[in-house]
């Protein structure tokens, strides 16, 4: 009689946790109107050990979440939310509160940015790699570090 095949549990890669400040993981607002991109961004942020607020898929929802969440550490904001909506009112409100933000855009140097990126910690050009997200987030949260 043949022995039953043995199976090993799949290797589990530990999630890095953000360290620093001794508090809870940073809460990051996600504003992205494309569902698949929002899901990928959420996954990337969670893998970095962040708590995700959102995603907001339009300007009204983004404003509501930004105003309702007192513990935002940072935000990742899609510039063009479709239907002619641009995310800059939310970026301005976050900047007024001292919340650093990253802008994500599929446009080149022209397009809706037109100088509005000056307040952003970084501009992520779509499609961007998770390493670029992590590096930009590390600049936005200098008191924290992944891992």
PDB file of C-alpha atoms in Angstrom:
ATOM      1  CA  UNK A   1       0.000   0.000   0.000  1.00  0.00           C
ATOM      2  CA  UNK A   2       1.446   3.358  -1.014  1.00  0.00           C
ATOM      3  CA  UNK A   3       1.996   5.986   1.614  1.00  0.00           C
ATOM      4  CA  UNK A   4      -0.255   8.997   1.454  1.00  0.00           C
ATOM      5  CA  UNK A   5       1.514  12.046   0.068  1.00  0.00           C
ATOM      6  CA  UNK A   6       2.565  14.497   2.697  1.00  0.00           C
ATOM      7  CA  UNK A   7       1.691  18.107   2.307  1.00  0.00           C
ATOM      8  CA  UNK A   8       3.386  21.029   3.866  1.00  0.00           C
ATOM      9  CA  UNK A   9       1.532  24.143   4.815  1.00  0.00           C
ATOM     10  CA  UNK A  10       2.157  26.998   2.438  1.00  0.00           C
ATOM     11  CA  UNK A  11       4.838  29.381   3.571  1.00  0.00           C
ATOM     12  CA  UNK A  12       3.363  32.444   5.149  1.00  0.00           C
ATOM     13  CA  UNK A  13       5.109  35.697   4.463  1.00  0.00           C
ATOM     14  CA  UNK A  14       4.795  37.920   7.505  1.00  0.00           C
ATOM     15  CA  UNK A  15       3.247  41.307   6.880  1.00  0.00           C
ATOM     16  CA  UNK A  16       5.594  44.126   7.720  1.00  0.00           C
ATOM     17  CA  UNK A  17       4.284  46.407  10.389  1.00  0.00           C
ATOM     18  CA  UNK A  18       4.981  50.089  10.457  1.00  0.00           C
ATOM     19  CA  UNK A  19       7.168  50.911  13.384  1.00  0.00           C
ATOM     20  CA  UNK A  20       7.720  54.160  15.151  1.00  0.00           C
ATOM     21  CA  UNK A  21       5.773  56.425  17.427  1.00  0.00           C
ATOM     22  CA  UNK A  22       4.711  53.336  19.404  1.00  0.00           C
ATOM     23  CA  UNK A  23       1.107  53.719  18.315  1.00  0.00           C
ATOM     24  CA  UNK A  24      -1.279  51.917  16.008  1.00  0.00           C
ATOM     25  CA  UNK A  25      -0.499  51.439  12.313  1.00  0.00           C
ATOM     26  CA  UNK A  26      -0.930  54.537  10.179  1.00  0.00           C
ATOM     27  CA  UNK A  27      -4.397  55.080   8.731  1.00  0.00           C
ATOM     28  CA  UNK A  28      -4.213  55.936   5.033  1.00  0.00           C
ATOM     29  CA  UNK A  29      -7.119  57.376   3.062  1.00  0.00           C
ATOM     30  CA  UNK A  30      -7.540  55.860  -0.404  1.00  0.00           C
ATOM     31  CA  UNK A  31      -9.324  57.867  -3.097  1.00  0.00           C
ATOM     32  CA  UNK A  32      -9.539  55.944  -6.387  1.00  0.00           C
ATOM     33  CA  UNK A  33     -12.509  55.684  -8.750  1.00  0.00           C
ATOM     34  CA  UNK A  34     -11.341  52.558 -10.595  1.00  0.00           C
ATOM     35  CA  UNK A  35     -12.383  49.512  -8.541  1.00  0.00           C
ATOM     36  CA  UNK A  36      -9.511  47.264  -9.630  1.00  0.00           C
ATOM     37  CA  UNK A  37      -6.894  49.938  -8.964  1.00  0.00           C
ATOM     38  CA  UNK A  38      -8.483  50.688  -5.593  1.00  0.00           C
ATOM     39  CA  UNK A  39      -8.319  47.015  -4.653  1.00  0.00           C
ATOM     40  CA  UNK A  40      -4.677  46.758  -5.700  1.00  0.00           C
ATOM     41  CA  UNK A  41      -3.823  49.908  -3.754  1.00  0.00           C
ATOM     42  CA  UNK A  42      -5.645  48.622  -0.660  1.00  0.00           C
ATOM     43  CA  UNK A  43      -3.753  45.342  -0.892  1.00  0.00           C
ATOM     44  CA  UNK A  44      -0.422  47.119  -1.240  1.00  0.00           C
ATOM     45  CA  UNK A  45      -1.095  49.378   1.729  1.00  0.00           C
ATOM     46  CA  UNK A  46      -2.201  46.470   3.893  1.00  0.00           C
ATOM     47  CA  UNK A  47       0.928  44.540   2.926  1.00  0.00           C
ATOM     48  CA  UNK A  48       2.892  47.550   4.138  1.00  0.00           C
ATOM     49  CA  UNK A  49       1.047  47.265   7.442  1.00  0.00           C
ATOM     50  CA  UNK A  50      -1.257  50.261   7.045  1.00  0.00           C
ATOM     51  CA  UNK A  51      -4.923  50.512   7.928  1.00  0.00           C
ATOM     52  CA  UNK A  52      -6.958  51.597   4.917  1.00  0.00           C
ATOM     53  CA  UNK A  53      -9.705  54.209   5.112  1.00  0.00           C
ATOM     54  CA  UNK A  54     -11.983  53.968   2.088  1.00  0.00           C
ATOM     55  CA  UNK A  55     -11.686  53.662  -0.758  1.00  0.00           C
ATOM     56  CA  UNK A  56     -13.635  56.707  -1.807  1.00  0.00           C
ATOM     57  CA  UNK A  57     -14.660  56.565  -5.452  1.00  0.00           C
ATOM     58  CA  UNK A  58     -15.893  60.128  -5.951  1.00  0.00           C
ATOM     59  CA  UNK A  59     -15.263  63.609  -4.618  1.00  0.00           C
ATOM     60  CA  UNK A  60     -18.231  63.709  -2.216  1.00  0.00           C
ATOM     61  CA  UNK A  61     -17.266  60.402  -0.618  1.00  0.00           C
ATOM     62  CA  UNK A  62     -13.618  61.473  -0.404  1.00  0.00           C
ATOM     63  CA  UNK A  63     -14.575  64.701   1.359  1.00  0.00           C
ATOM     64  CA  UNK A  64     -16.824  62.836   3.785  1.00  0.00           C
ATOM     65  CA  UNK A  65     -14.140  60.300   4.707  1.00  0.00           C
ATOM     66  CA  UNK A  66     -11.428  62.949   4.995  1.00  0.00           C
ATOM     67  CA  UNK A  67     -13.579  65.043   7.329  1.00  0.00           C
ATOM     68  CA  UNK A  68     -14.868  62.106   9.392  1.00  0.00           C
ATOM     69  CA  UNK A  69     -11.498  60.481  10.088  1.00  0.00           C
ATOM     70  CA  UNK A  70      -9.496  62.366  12.735  1.00  0.00           C
ATOM     71  CA  UNK A  71      -6.514  59.974  12.727  1.00  0.00           C
ATOM     72  CA  UNK A  72      -5.431  60.061   9.106  1.00  0.00           C
ATOM     73  CA  UNK A  73      -1.679  59.677   8.810  1.00  0.00           C
ATOM     74  CA  UNK A  74      -1.574  60.063   5.019  1.00  0.00           C
ATOM     75  CA  UNK A  75      -3.626  59.743   1.839  1.00  0.00           C
ATOM     76  CA  UNK A  76      -3.223  58.366  -1.673  1.00  0.00           C
ATOM     77  CA  UNK A  77      -5.373  60.429  -4.025  1.00  0.00           C
ATOM     78  CA  UNK A  78      -6.257  59.642  -7.637  1.00  0.00           C
ATOM     79  CA  UNK A  79      -6.195  62.998  -9.422  1.00  0.00           C
ATOM     80  CA  UNK A  80      -9.030  62.410 -11.904  1.00  0.00           C
ATOM     81  CA  UNK A  81     -12.098  60.818 -10.331  1.00  0.00           C
ATOM     82  CA  UNK A  82     -14.079  60.718 -13.564  1.00  0.00           C
ATOM     83  CA  UNK A  83     -17.033  62.819 -14.587  1.00  0.00           C
ATOM     84  CA  UNK A  84     -14.866  65.930 -14.520  1.00  0.00           C
ATOM     85  CA  UNK A  85     -14.155  65.603 -10.785  1.00  0.00           C
ATOM     86  CA  UNK A  86     -10.620  66.379  -9.664  1.00  0.00           C
ATOM     87  CA  UNK A  87      -9.372  65.505  -6.182  1.00  0.00           C
ATOM     88  CA  UNK A  88      -7.728  68.863  -5.408  1.00  0.00           C
ATOM     89  CA  UNK A  89     -10.383  70.119  -2.925  1.00  0.00           C
ATOM     90  CA  UNK A  90      -9.661  67.033  -0.797  1.00  0.00           C
ATOM     91  CA  UNK A  91      -5.902  67.536  -1.172  1.00  0.00           C
ATOM     92  CA  UNK A  92      -6.292  71.147  -0.019  1.00  0.00           C
ATOM     93  CA  UNK A  93      -8.385  70.112   3.004  1.00  0.00           C
ATOM     94  CA  UNK A  94      -5.839  67.457   3.985  1.00  0.00           C
ATOM     95  CA  UNK A  95      -2.949  69.903   3.587  1.00  0.00           C
ATOM     96  CA  UNK A  96      -4.754  72.394   5.838  1.00  0.00           C
ATOM     97  CA  UNK A  97      -4.844  69.671   8.524  1.00  0.00           C
ATOM     98  CA  UNK A  98      -1.196  68.777   7.996  1.00  0.00           C
ATOM     99  CA  UNK A  99      -2.001  65.360   6.488  1.00  0.00           C
ATOM    100  CA  UNK A 100       0.587  64.409   3.841  1.00  0.00           C
ATOM    101  CA  UNK A 101      -0.735  63.026   0.583  1.00  0.00           C
ATOM    102  CA  UNK A 102       0.441  61.273  -2.551  1.00  0.00           C
ATOM    103  CA  UNK A 103      -1.147  61.992  -5.912  1.00  0.00           C
ATOM    104  CA  UNK A 104      -1.713  59.144  -8.375  1.00  0.00           C
ATOM    105  CA  UNK A 105      -2.289  59.898 -12.034  1.00  0.00           C
ATOM    106  CA  UNK A 106      -2.363  58.223 -15.396  1.00  0.00           C
ATOM    107  CA  UNK A 107      -1.504  61.498 -17.113  1.00  0.00           C
ATOM    108  CA  UNK A 108       1.967  62.605 -18.133  1.00  0.00           C
ATOM    109  CA  UNK A 109       3.402  65.963 -17.141  1.00  0.00           C
ATOM    110  CA  UNK A 110       0.506  67.701 -18.896  1.00  0.00           C
ATOM    111  CA  UNK A 111      -3.063  67.127 -17.909  1.00  0.00           C
ATOM    112  CA  UNK A 112      -4.961  67.999 -14.774  1.00  0.00           C
ATOM    113  CA  UNK A 113      -1.911  68.391 -12.500  1.00  0.00           C
ATOM    114  CA  UNK A 114      -0.808  71.688 -14.051  1.00  0.00           C
ATOM    115  CA  UNK A 115       1.275  72.734 -11.055  1.00  0.00           C
ATOM    116  CA  UNK A 116      -1.150  71.393  -8.437  1.00  0.00           C
ATOM    117  CA  UNK A 117       1.359  68.744  -7.366  1.00  0.00           C
ATOM    118  CA  UNK A 118       3.486  71.175  -5.325  1.00  0.00           C
ATOM    119  CA  UNK A 119       1.823  70.160  -2.046  1.00  0.00           C
ATOM    120  CA  UNK A 120       2.103  66.434  -2.674  1.00  0.00           C
ATOM    121  CA  UNK A 121       4.813  64.340  -1.065  1.00  0.00           C
ATOM    122  CA  UNK A 122       5.079  62.470  -4.376  1.00  0.00           C
ATOM    123  CA  UNK A 123       3.282  61.939  -7.657  1.00  0.00           C
ATOM    124  CA  UNK A 124       2.828  58.288  -8.580  1.00  0.00           C
ATOM    125  CA  UNK A 125       2.489  57.764 -12.337  1.00  0.00           C
ATOM    126  CA  UNK A 126       0.118  54.909 -13.150  1.00  0.00           C
ATOM    127  CA  UNK A 127       0.837  52.115 -13.424  1.00  0.00           C
ATOM    128  CA  UNK A 128       3.198  52.302 -10.469  1.00  0.00           C
ATOM    129  CA  UNK A 129       4.965  49.513  -8.645  1.00  0.00           C
ATOM    130  CA  UNK A 130       4.350  48.685  -4.989  1.00  0.00           C
ATOM    131  CA  UNK A 131       7.984  49.543  -4.279  1.00  0.00           C
ATOM    132  CA  UNK A 132       7.303  53.088  -5.500  1.00  0.00           C
ATOM    133  CA  UNK A 133       4.221  53.257  -3.272  1.00  0.00           C
ATOM    134  CA  UNK A 134       6.237  52.074  -0.273  1.00  0.00           C
ATOM    135  CA  UNK A 135       9.058  54.547  -0.916  1.00  0.00           C
ATOM    136  CA  UNK A 136       6.642  57.458  -1.326  1.00  0.00           C
ATOM    137  CA  UNK A 137       4.708  56.448   1.776  1.00  0.00           C
ATOM    138  CA  UNK A 138       7.944  56.264   3.763  1.00  0.00           C
ATOM    139  CA  UNK A 139       8.613  59.897   2.757  1.00  0.00           C
ATOM    140  CA  UNK A 140       5.076  60.857   3.785  1.00  0.00           C
ATOM    141  CA  UNK A 141       5.476  59.155   7.175  1.00  0.00           C
ATOM    142  CA  UNK A 142       9.062  59.908   8.244  1.00  0.00           C
ATOM    143  CA  UNK A 143       8.367  58.864  11.843  1.00  0.00           C
ATOM    144  CA  UNK A 144       7.413  55.385  10.687  1.00  0.00           C
ATOM    145  CA  UNK A 145       9.201  52.727   8.712  1.00  0.00           C
ATOM    146  CA  UNK A 146       7.888  49.515   7.236  1.00  0.00           C
ATOM    147  CA  UNK A 147       9.265  46.335   8.620  1.00  0.00           C
TER     148      UNK A 147
END
